[in-house]
Coordinates of C-alpha atoms in Angstrom, one line a residue:
M1 CA 142.2 108.4 102.0
S2 CA 143.9 108.5 98.7
G3 CA 142.0 107.5 95.5
F4 CA 142.9 104.7 93.2
L5 CA 142.1 105.3 89.6
A6 CA 141.7 102.1 87.7
T7 CA 143.3 101.9 84.2
P8 CA 140.8 100.8 81.6
S9 CA 141.4 97.3 80.3
Y10 CA 140.2 96.2 76.9
A11 CA 141.3 92.6 77.1
I12 CA 137.7 91.5 76.6
E13 CA 136.4 91.6 73.0
V14 CA 134.1 94.3 71.6
P15 CA 130.6 93.0 71.0
K16 CA 130.0 92.3 67.3
D17 CA 127.0 92.9 65.1
P18 CA 125.2 95.6 67.1
R19 CA 121.8 96.2 65.7
G20 CA 118.3 97.5 66.4
T21 CA 114.8 96.7 65.3
E22 CA 111.6 98.7 65.8
I23 CA 109.3 96.0 67.2
A24 CA 106.3 98.1 68.4
Q25 CA 105.1 101.6 68.7
S26 CA 108.0 103.6 70.2
V27 CA 109.9 100.4 71.1
V28 CA 113.3 99.3 69.8
K29 CA 115.0 96.0 70.5
W30 CA 118.7 96.4 70.5
E31 CA 120.9 93.3 70.0
W32 CA 124.5 92.2 69.6
A33 CA 126.5 89.0 69.5
S34 CA 127.5 87.4 72.8
V35 CA 131.1 87.9 73.9
P36 CA 133.1 85.0 75.4
G37 CA 133.9 85.8 79.0
A38 CA 131.4 88.7 79.3
V39 CA 129.0 88.5 82.3
T40 CA 127.2 91.8 81.6
Y41 CA 126.9 94.5 79.0
E42 CA 126.8 98.3 79.4
V43 CA 124.3 100.0 77.1
S44 CA 124.3 103.7 76.0
I45 CA 121.2 105.0 74.2
D46 CA 121.3 108.4 72.4
G47 CA 124.6 109.2 74.0
S48 CA 123.7 108.5 77.6
Y49 CA 124.3 105.5 79.8
K50 CA 121.1 103.5 80.2
G51 CA 121.9 100.4 82.1
I52 CA 123.5 97.0 82.5
T53 CA 122.1 93.8 81.1
R54 CA 123.2 90.2 81.4
D55 CA 121.6 89.3 78.0
P56 CA 122.9 90.4 74.6
Q57 CA 119.8 92.5 74.1
Y58 CA 118.2 95.6 75.5
Y59 CA 114.7 97.2 75.0
S60 CA 114.2 101.0 74.7
R61 CA 110.6 102.1 75.2
D62 CA 108.7 105.4 74.8
L63 CA 111.0 106.6 72.1
W64 CA 110.1 109.8 70.3
P65 CA 109.7 109.7 66.5
G66 CA 113.1 110.3 64.9
D67 CA 116.7 109.2 65.2
H68 CA 118.0 107.0 68.0
S69 CA 121.4 105.5 68.5
M70 CA 123.0 102.7 70.6
R71 CA 126.5 101.6 71.7
V72 CA 127.4 98.7 73.9
R73 CA 130.4 97.5 75.9
A74 CA 131.1 94.1 77.3
I75 CA 132.1 93.6 81.0
D76 CA 133.9 90.5 82.3
A77 CA 133.8 89.0 85.8
N78 CA 136.7 91.2 87.0
G79 CA 135.0 94.4 86.0
N80 CA 137.1 95.0 82.9
Y81 CA 135.3 96.8 80.0
S82 CA 135.7 96.3 76.3
S83 CA 135.9 99.3 74.1
S84 CA 132.5 100.5 72.7
T85 CA 131.0 99.1 69.6
A86 CA 130.4 101.3 66.6
T87 CA 127.3 103.4 67.0
V88 CA 124.2 102.0 65.4
K89 CA 121.3 104.3 64.4
I90 CA 117.6 103.7 63.8
V91 CA 114.8 105.9 62.8
V92 CA 111.6 105.4 64.9
N93 CA 108.5 106.1 63.0
S94 CA 105.5 108.1 64.3
R95 CA 103.2 105.2 63.4
F96 CA 104.4 101.7 63.8
N97 CA 103.9 99.4 60.8
P98 CA 104.4 95.7 61.8
S99 CA 104.6 94.7 58.2
S100 CA 107.5 97.0 57.5
L101 CA 110.0 97.1 60.4
A102 CA 112.6 99.8 60.6
R103 CA 116.1 98.4 61.2
S104 CA 119.3 100.1 62.3
V105 CA 122.3 101.1 60.3
V106 CA 125.9 101.5 61.5
V107 CA 127.0 105.1 61.7
G108 CA 129.6 105.7 59.1
G109 CA 129.5 102.1 57.9
S110 CA 127.3 99.5 56.2
S111 CA 124.0 98.3 57.4
S112 CA 124.0 96.0 60.3
S113 CA 120.9 94.4 59.1
S114 CA 118.9 94.5 55.9
T115 CA 116.4 97.3 55.6
S116 CA 112.9 96.2 54.8
S117 CA 111.5 99.6 54.1
S118 CA 112.6 103.1 53.1
N119 CA 111.1 104.1 56.5
S120 CA 114.5 103.2 58.1
A121 CA 116.2 105.9 56.2
T122 CA 113.6 108.7 56.3
V123 CA 112.2 110.4 59.4
S124 CA 108.5 110.8 59.2
T125 CA 107.1 114.2 60.0
T126 CA 103.5 113.0 60.3
P127 CA 102.1 114.1 63.7
V128 CA 100.6 111.7 66.1
A129 CA 96.8 111.4 65.5
A130 CA 94.8 113.9 67.5
S131 CA 92.8 112.8 70.5
A132 CA 89.2 113.6 70.9
S133 CA 90.0 116.6 73.0
S134 CA 92.5 118.1 70.5
S135 CA 90.5 120.6 68.5
F136 CA 93.2 122.9 67.3
Q137 CA 96.3 122.7 65.2
A138 CA 99.8 121.8 66.1
P139 CA 102.4 124.6 66.4
Q140 CA 103.9 125.3 63.0
S141 CA 107.5 126.1 62.0
P142 CA 109.3 124.7 65.1
R143 CA 113.0 125.7 65.0
G144 CA 116.0 126.0 67.2
S145 CA 119.2 128.0 67.3
E146 CA 122.4 127.3 69.4
T147 CA 123.1 130.0 72.0
G148 CA 126.5 128.8 73.1
N149 CA 127.9 126.5 75.8
G150 CA 125.4 123.8 75.3
G151 CA 122.3 126.0 75.1
V152 CA 119.5 126.0 72.4
K153 CA 116.7 128.4 72.0
W154 CA 113.7 126.6 70.6
E155 CA 110.9 128.6 68.9
W156 CA 107.6 128.1 67.0
N157 CA 104.6 130.0 65.6
A158 CA 101.6 131.0 67.8
V159 CA 98.5 128.8 67.7
S160 CA 95.1 130.5 67.9
G161 CA 93.4 129.5 71.2
A162 CA 96.5 128.3 72.9
S163 CA 97.2 129.5 76.5
R164 CA 100.5 127.6 76.9
Y165 CA 102.8 125.1 75.1
E166 CA 104.3 121.7 76.2
V167 CA 107.9 121.2 75.0
T168 CA 109.6 117.9 74.6
V169 CA 113.3 117.8 74.2
D170 CA 115.1 114.5 73.2
G171 CA 112.0 112.6 73.8
A172 CA 111.3 113.7 77.4
V173 CA 108.8 116.5 78.4
A174 CA 111.1 119.4 79.3
G175 CA 108.4 121.8 80.6
E176 CA 105.6 124.2 79.7
T177 CA 105.7 127.9 78.7
S178 CA 103.2 130.6 77.8
N179 CA 105.8 132.1 75.5
L180 CA 106.7 131.1 71.9
Q181 CA 110.1 129.9 72.9
Y182 CA 111.9 127.6 75.3
S183 CA 115.6 127.4 76.3
S184 CA 117.5 124.2 76.9
S185 CA 120.9 124.4 78.7
N186 CA 123.8 122.1 79.3
L187 CA 123.1 119.9 76.3
W188 CA 125.8 117.5 75.2
V189 CA 127.6 118.0 71.9
G190 CA 125.7 116.2 69.2
E191 CA 122.2 115.9 67.8
H192 CA 119.1 117.1 69.8
S193 CA 115.5 117.1 68.9
M194 CA 112.4 119.1 69.9
T195 CA 108.6 118.9 69.5
V196 CA 105.9 121.1 70.9
K197 CA 102.2 120.8 71.6
A198 CA 99.7 123.7 72.1
I199 CA 97.4 123.6 75.2
D200 CA 94.2 125.6 75.5
A201 CA 92.7 127.0 78.7
S202 CA 90.8 123.8 79.4
G203 CA 93.9 121.7 79.2
N204 CA 93.2 120.2 75.8
K205 CA 96.4 119.5 73.9
S206 CA 97.0 119.7 70.1
V207 CA 98.8 117.0 68.2
Q208 CA 102.6 117.4 68.4
S209 CA 104.5 119.5 65.9
D210 CA 107.0 118.2 63.4
T211 CA 110.2 117.1 65.1
V212 CA 113.2 119.4 64.5
K213 CA 116.8 118.5 65.1
I214 CA 119.9 120.6 65.8
N215 CA 123.6 119.8 66.0
V216 CA 124.9 121.3 69.2
T217 CA 128.6 122.1 68.9
G218 CA 129.3 123.3 72.4
A219 CA 130.2 126.8 71.4
A220 CA 128.3 129.8 70.2
S221 CA 127.7 129.5 66.5
S222 CA 125.1 130.0 63.8
S223 CA 124.0 126.4 64.1
T224 CA 120.2 126.2 63.4
S225 CA 117.7 123.4 63.5
T226 CA 116.3 121.5 60.6
A227 CA 112.9 119.7 60.3
Q228 CA 113.2 115.9 60.4
N229 CA 112.3 115.3 56.8
D230 CA 115.7 114.8 55.2
A231 CA 117.3 111.5 54.3
V232 CA 119.8 110.1 56.8
S233 CA 123.3 109.9 55.4
S234 CA 126.6 109.0 57.1
A235 CA 128.1 112.2 55.9
G236 CA 125.6 114.4 57.7
L237 CA 125.5 112.6 61.0
A238 CA 126.3 114.6 64.2
P239 CA 129.4 113.7 66.2
A240 CA 129.0 111.4 69.1
P241 CA 127.9 113.3 72.2
V242 CA 130.5 114.2 74.7
Q243 CA 130.3 111.9 77.7
G244 CA 131.7 112.0 81.2
D245 CA 134.7 110.1 82.5
Q246 CA 134.2 106.5 81.5
N247 CA 136.5 105.3 84.3
A248 CA 134.8 107.2 87.1
A249 CA 132.7 104.2 88.2
S250 CA 135.9 102.2 88.6
V251 CA 137.7 104.5 91.1
Q252 CA 138.0 102.5 94.3
S253 CA 138.0 105.3 96.7
L254 CA 135.3 107.0 98.9
I255 CA 136.7 110.3 97.7
D256 CA 136.1 111.2 94.1
P257 CA 139.6 112.4 92.7
A258 CA 137.7 115.0 90.7
S259 CA 136.7 116.8 93.9
Y260 CA 140.2 118.2 94.2
N261 CA 139.7 120.1 91.0
Y262 CA 137.4 122.4 93.0
P263 CA 139.3 124.8 95.3
E264 CA 136.4 125.1 97.8
V265 CA 136.9 121.4 98.7
T266 CA 140.2 122.1 100.6
Q267 CA 139.1 125.5 102.0
K268 CA 136.6 124.3 104.6
D269 CA 138.1 125.6 107.8
G270 CA 138.9 122.9 110.4
Y271 CA 137.5 120.1 108.2
E272 CA 139.0 117.5 105.8
L273 CA 137.2 115.7 103.0
V274 CA 136.4 112.0 103.7
F275 CA 133.7 111.2 101.1
S276 CA 132.6 112.7 97.8
D277 CA 131.1 112.1 94.4
E278 CA 131.1 114.8 91.7
F279 CA 129.0 112.7 89.3
N280 CA 131.3 113.5 86.3
G281 CA 131.2 110.0 85.1
T282 CA 128.7 107.9 83.0
A283 CA 127.5 105.5 85.7
L284 CA 127.2 105.1 89.4
N285 CA 130.3 104.1 91.4
P286 CA 129.4 100.9 93.2
Y287 CA 132.4 101.3 95.6
R288 CA 130.5 104.3 97.1
W289 CA 126.8 103.7 96.4
H290 CA 123.9 101.3 96.5
S291 CA 121.1 102.2 94.1
Q292 CA 118.4 101.3 96.6
L293 CA 117.1 102.0 100.1
R294 CA 118.5 99.4 102.4
W295 CA 115.2 97.7 103.2
D296 CA 114.0 97.6 99.6
G297 CA 115.2 94.5 97.8
E298 CA 116.6 92.8 100.9
F299 CA 117.1 89.1 100.9
N300 CA 115.0 87.3 103.5
G301 CA 116.7 83.9 103.3
E302 CA 114.5 82.6 100.5
R303 CA 113.9 85.5 98.2
Y304 CA 114.4 89.2 97.8
E305 CA 111.7 91.2 99.6
Y306 CA 110.5 94.5 98.2
R307 CA 108.8 97.2 100.3
V308 CA 106.6 100.2 100.0
I309 CA 106.9 102.8 102.7
N310 CA 104.9 105.9 103.7
G311 CA 102.2 105.0 101.2
E312 CA 104.4 106.1 98.3
D313 CA 103.7 105.4 94.7
Q314 CA 107.2 104.6 93.2
F315 CA 109.2 101.5 92.7
Y316 CA 112.9 102.1 92.9
V317 CA 115.0 100.6 90.0
N318 CA 118.1 99.1 91.5
V319 CA 120.7 99.2 88.7
L320 CA 123.3 97.7 91.0
S321 CA 121.0 95.0 92.3
P322 CA 122.5 91.5 93.2
D323 CA 119.0 90.1 92.4
S324 CA 119.3 88.5 89.0
E325 CA 115.5 88.7 88.5
H326 CA 115.6 92.5 89.1
Q327 CA 118.5 92.8 86.7
N328 CA 116.7 90.8 84.0
D329 CA 113.2 92.1 84.4
I330 CA 113.4 95.7 85.8
V331 CA 116.7 97.3 84.8
P332 CA 116.2 96.9 81.0
V333 CA 112.8 98.6 81.3
Y334 CA 114.0 102.0 82.7
N335 CA 117.1 103.5 84.2
P336 CA 116.3 106.5 86.5
F337 CA 120.0 107.5 86.8
Q338 CA 121.0 109.8 84.0
F339 CA 124.4 111.4 83.6
D340 CA 125.4 114.4 81.5
G341 CA 129.1 114.4 82.3
S342 CA 128.8 116.8 85.2
T343 CA 125.6 116.0 87.1
L344 CA 123.4 113.1 88.0
S345 CA 119.6 113.3 87.5
I346 CA 117.3 110.8 89.3
R347 CA 114.3 111.0 86.9
A348 CA 110.9 109.4 87.6
A349 CA 108.8 107.8 84.8
K350 CA 105.4 106.2 84.5
N351 CA 105.7 102.5 85.3
P352 CA 105.0 100.4 82.1
L353 CA 105.0 97.2 84.2
K354 CA 102.0 98.3 86.3
N355 CA 99.1 95.8 85.6
H356 CA 97.1 95.9 88.8
S357 CA 96.0 98.2 91.6
N358 CA 96.8 96.1 94.7
K359 CA 98.7 98.0 97.4
K360 CA 100.8 95.4 99.2
T361 CA 103.4 97.0 101.5
Y362 CA 105.9 94.2 100.9
G363 CA 106.3 91.1 98.8
S364 CA 108.1 89.6 95.8
L365 CA 109.6 91.6 93.0
D366 CA 106.7 90.7 90.7
E367 CA 104.1 91.7 93.2
I368 CA 105.5 95.1 94.1
S369 CA 107.0 96.2 90.8
T370 CA 103.7 95.7 89.0
Q371 CA 101.5 97.7 91.4
Q372 CA 103.4 101.0 91.7
T373 CA 102.5 103.9 89.4
F374 CA 106.0 105.2 88.9
L375 CA 109.6 104.1 88.5
S376 CA 112.3 106.2 90.3
G377 CA 115.7 105.9 91.9
A378 CA 117.4 106.1 95.3
L379 CA 121.1 106.2 96.4
S380 CA 122.5 105.1 99.8
T381 CA 125.9 104.5 101.3
H382 CA 125.0 101.8 103.9
E383 CA 127.8 99.4 104.7
K384 CA 130.0 101.5 102.4
F385 CA 130.3 104.8 104.3
S386 CA 128.9 106.1 107.6
Q387 CA 130.1 108.6 110.1
K388 CA 129.2 110.2 113.5
Y389 CA 129.6 114.0 113.4
G390 CA 130.9 116.1 110.5
Y391 CA 129.8 118.4 107.7
F392 CA 127.5 116.8 105.1
E393 CA 126.5 118.7 101.9
A394 CA 125.0 118.2 98.5
R395 CA 124.4 120.7 95.6
I396 CA 120.9 119.9 94.4
K397 CA 118.2 121.2 92.1
I398 CA 114.7 120.0 93.2
P399 CA 111.8 119.5 90.8
S400 CA 108.8 121.7 90.7
H401 CA 106.2 119.1 90.0
V402 CA 103.0 118.0 91.9
G403 CA 103.6 114.6 93.7
T404 CA 107.4 114.7 94.0
F405 CA 109.1 114.0 97.3
P406 CA 112.8 114.5 97.0
A407 CA 115.1 114.0 100.0
F408 CA 118.7 114.2 101.1
W409 CA 119.1 112.6 104.5
L410 CA 121.2 110.6 107.0
F411 CA 120.1 107.3 108.5
H412 CA 121.3 104.8 111.1
E413 CA 123.8 102.2 110.1
N414 CA 123.1 99.8 113.0
R415 CA 120.2 97.3 112.9
A416 CA 117.8 96.7 115.7
W417 CA 119.8 93.7 117.1
E418 CA 123.0 95.8 116.9
G419 CA 121.7 98.6 119.1
T420 CA 120.1 101.6 117.5
Q421 CA 117.8 104.5 118.1
R422 CA 116.8 104.5 114.4
T423 CA 118.4 107.9 114.2
E424 CA 117.5 110.1 111.2
I425 CA 118.6 113.6 110.2
D426 CA 116.7 115.1 107.3
I427 CA 119.0 117.6 105.6
M428 CA 116.5 118.5 102.9
E429 CA 113.0 117.4 102.1
N430 CA 110.5 119.0 99.8
L431 CA 107.0 118.5 98.4
G432 CA 107.1 119.3 94.7
H433 CA 103.9 121.3 94.6
A434 CA 105.5 123.9 96.9
P435 CA 109.2 124.3 95.8
W436 CA 109.7 127.4 98.0
Y437 CA 109.5 125.3 101.2
I438 CA 112.4 123.2 102.5
Y439 CA 112.0 120.9 105.5
N440 CA 114.6 120.1 108.2
S441 CA 114.0 117.5 110.9
F442 CA 115.4 115.0 113.4
H443 CA 113.9 111.6 114.3
Y444 CA 114.9 108.9 116.8
F445 CA 113.2 106.0 118.6
K446 CA 113.8 104.9 122.2
N447 CA 113.5 101.3 123.5
V448 CA 114.1 99.7 120.1
T449 CA 114.5 95.9 120.2
A450 CA 114.5 93.1 117.5
T451 CA 110.7 92.7 118.1
Y452 CA 109.7 96.3 118.9
S453 CA 110.2 99.3 116.5
G454 CA 110.5 101.7 119.4
D455 CA 108.9 104.8 120.8
A456 CA 109.0 107.6 118.2
N457 CA 110.4 111.1 118.8
F458 CA 110.1 113.8 116.1
I459 CA 112.1 116.9 116.8
K460 CA 111.7 120.2 114.8
P461 CA 114.7 122.4 114.8
Q462 CA 114.5 126.1 115.7
P463 CA 113.1 128.5 114.6
S464 CA 111.1 126.1 112.4
G465 CA 111.4 122.8 110.6
Q466 CA 109.8 124.4 107.6
V467 CA 112.2 126.8 105.9
Y468 CA 110.8 129.7 103.8
T469 CA 113.0 132.4 102.3
G470 CA 110.8 133.4 99.4
I471 CA 113.1 131.5 96.9
D472 CA 111.7 129.0 94.5
Y473 CA 114.3 126.3 95.1
S474 CA 113.4 124.4 91.9
Q475 CA 114.8 127.3 89.7
D476 CA 118.5 126.6 90.4
Y477 CA 120.9 124.4 92.2
H478 CA 121.4 125.1 96.0
V479 CA 123.8 123.6 98.5
Y480 CA 122.0 121.9 101.4
A481 CA 124.1 120.9 104.4
V482 CA 124.2 120.0 108.1
E483 CA 127.0 120.5 110.5
W484 CA 126.7 117.8 113.1
T485 CA 128.7 118.2 116.3
Q486 CA 128.3 116.7 119.8
G487 CA 124.7 117.4 121.0
K488 CA 124.1 119.9 118.1
V489 CA 122.9 119.9 114.5
V490 CA 122.8 123.1 112.3
W491 CA 121.1 123.2 108.9
Y492 CA 122.4 125.4 106.1
I493 CA 121.2 126.4 102.6
D494 CA 123.9 128.0 100.4
G495 CA 126.1 128.5 103.5
E496 CA 123.4 130.5 105.4
K497 CA 122.2 129.0 108.7
M498 CA 118.5 128.1 108.5
S499 CA 117.8 126.2 111.7
E500 CA 119.5 124.4 114.6
M501 CA 118.9 121.9 117.3
Y502 CA 120.5 121.0 120.6
N503 CA 119.8 117.5 121.6
S504 CA 122.2 114.8 123.0
E505 CA 120.1 112.1 121.4
A506 CA 121.8 113.0 118.1
D507 CA 125.0 111.5 119.5
F508 CA 123.9 107.9 119.7
E509 CA 125.2 106.4 116.4
E510 CA 126.9 106.7 113.1
L511 CA 124.7 107.6 110.1
Y512 CA 125.0 107.0 106.3
L513 CA 123.8 109.1 103.4
M514 CA 120.7 108.7 101.2
L515 CA 119.3 110.7 98.3
N516 CA 116.1 109.7 96.6
L517 CA 113.1 110.9 94.6
A518 CA 109.9 109.5 96.0
M519 CA 106.5 110.0 94.3
G520 CA 103.3 110.6 96.2
G521 CA 102.9 109.1 99.7
N522 CA 101.1 110.1 102.9
W523 CA 102.8 113.4 103.5
T524 CA 102.1 114.6 99.9
N525 CA 98.4 114.1 100.7
F526 CA 98.4 115.5 104.2
P527 CA 96.3 118.6 105.0
T528 CA 97.8 121.9 103.7
N529 CA 98.7 123.0 107.3
S530 CA 101.2 120.1 107.3
G531 CA 102.5 121.0 103.8
G532 CA 100.5 118.5 101.8
L533 CA 98.0 118.9 99.1
G534 CA 95.0 118.7 101.4
R535 CA 93.1 116.3 99.2
A536 CA 90.2 114.1 100.2
S537 CA 91.0 110.5 100.7
N538 CA 89.5 109.5 97.4
E539 CA 91.6 112.1 95.6
R540 CA 95.1 110.9 96.6
Y541 CA 98.0 111.5 94.4
P542 CA 98.1 110.5 91.6
N543 CA 94.6 111.1 90.2
A544 CA 93.7 111.0 86.5
N545 CA 94.7 114.7 86.0
D546 CA 98.0 114.1 87.8
L547 CA 98.8 111.3 85.4
N548 CA 97.9 113.5 82.4
E549 CA 100.1 116.3 83.7
F550 CA 103.0 114.0 84.6
A551 CA 106.2 115.3 83.0
N552 CA 109.1 113.0 84.1
P553 CA 110.4 115.2 87.0
A554 CA 114.0 114.8 88.1
L555 CA 116.1 115.4 91.3
E556 CA 119.4 116.8 89.9
I557 CA 122.6 116.4 91.9
D558 CA 125.8 118.2 91.1
Y559 CA 127.9 116.7 94.0
V560 CA 127.8 115.1 97.4
R561 CA 130.7 115.8 99.9
V562 CA 131.3 114.8 103.5
Y563 CA 133.9 116.2 105.8
K564 CA 135.2 115.4 109.3
R565 CA 137.0 117.5 111.9
K566 CA 140.7 117.6 111.5

């Protein structure tokens, strides 16, 4: 199938008067003037795509103290985009003062709104107040130096009594280290920031350090960081970050044209490419993907029904949802799909909407979205692409984080009334507390009817459904694949055969693709001989310590490619 690359159209007007106001601790309300003919708006925060909103406003939450920026594009009913607005920038203070709101300024231009306080032009370096458990000082002299090709080496001075350090880069916890340095890689060109906290042997954390900023140029240089205590001026602003292909989400083809830039795509002996996504864009391509599991957010004739499966603890944010309530109430809160121009990260976050501890397994959007502990994301190709037999692969980096349950899998396209055995091939599953184990499996159900879910069959491939090679798979990207032929499925990691299964039940029906990052669930809490944490029933994930140690884990995806026999 040949790809069709849509030419960008800017017939629709650019939104006017983009602006931002700090309205609460770590919260900014971004606004702009309505555009005639616009049905939605695409919002980018700090150089990254964040989401689509129908209203001329967007809320950013959990922002770190320091500079933040926003741009917005209007989208009409035909999917045409306007060009982007000018970038507006605001400085979020470490302590919110409701009597003196910080307001944005236009980068390189005049203020988009009057400034009520000098706080909007100066970045505070006052650390967040220490908690009762913080009995030692914050790390001093945080600094950074560019190491080339989007890399930064962050450093700080030792803290007496510290056993390790928690590093936050661009407002998200990046990891922990016992050293006095931390390396970031693949950063976009532009400004980046870092703070660090010391942690003692008992798990007590210091207050955070001052925030430091560095301008990443994309090439090795002598660029170094500066503490955030200088006045913001248009002359010293970093260039806009490099973004991916803005038009990638408009390509109306199941094959990403960018795939043909990679020689290995056309060198798979006996196979031809039929589906791919290289994730080199800035948003999901709705021609290829749904941003949900098929049964989560399904319309039941009266309303959209949301479901919780396997006792899991996440709510999936569906940025492509047809449910207007979901678009208005959920999507502006958090977008788990984060693009850097070459990869997609599905990143989990604590759910700020949670306000009760009920555990319904299905219900309305309000009932389910407010009970789950985390927000996360899922991708699927149901009713867009499915196939019987072929070679299915994805290059993935899994998180090393207690409670994560990432998966790359194939699932049945047919519904119960259409004739199905509810076939499922799990190409890659993992439990984040043990990133050196990868699970392969095959499931099917016999005697499925519209009123009976069927008789379950769970098949482990040989020699084992639990793959162990001694590799920590969270340390790098790895290619996970299955080759599915008549009566046979073979599982691969990085081109090496790991397991195989001979079973004619695999031939029953076409399957579509899914990738998702679940949190918690029954398997996570199973006994250790089943791969789980082996916790008591009253210590299910997430307990209080799990929440304290939560660090916004991500399932990172370089590409997805599917082939069929020539």
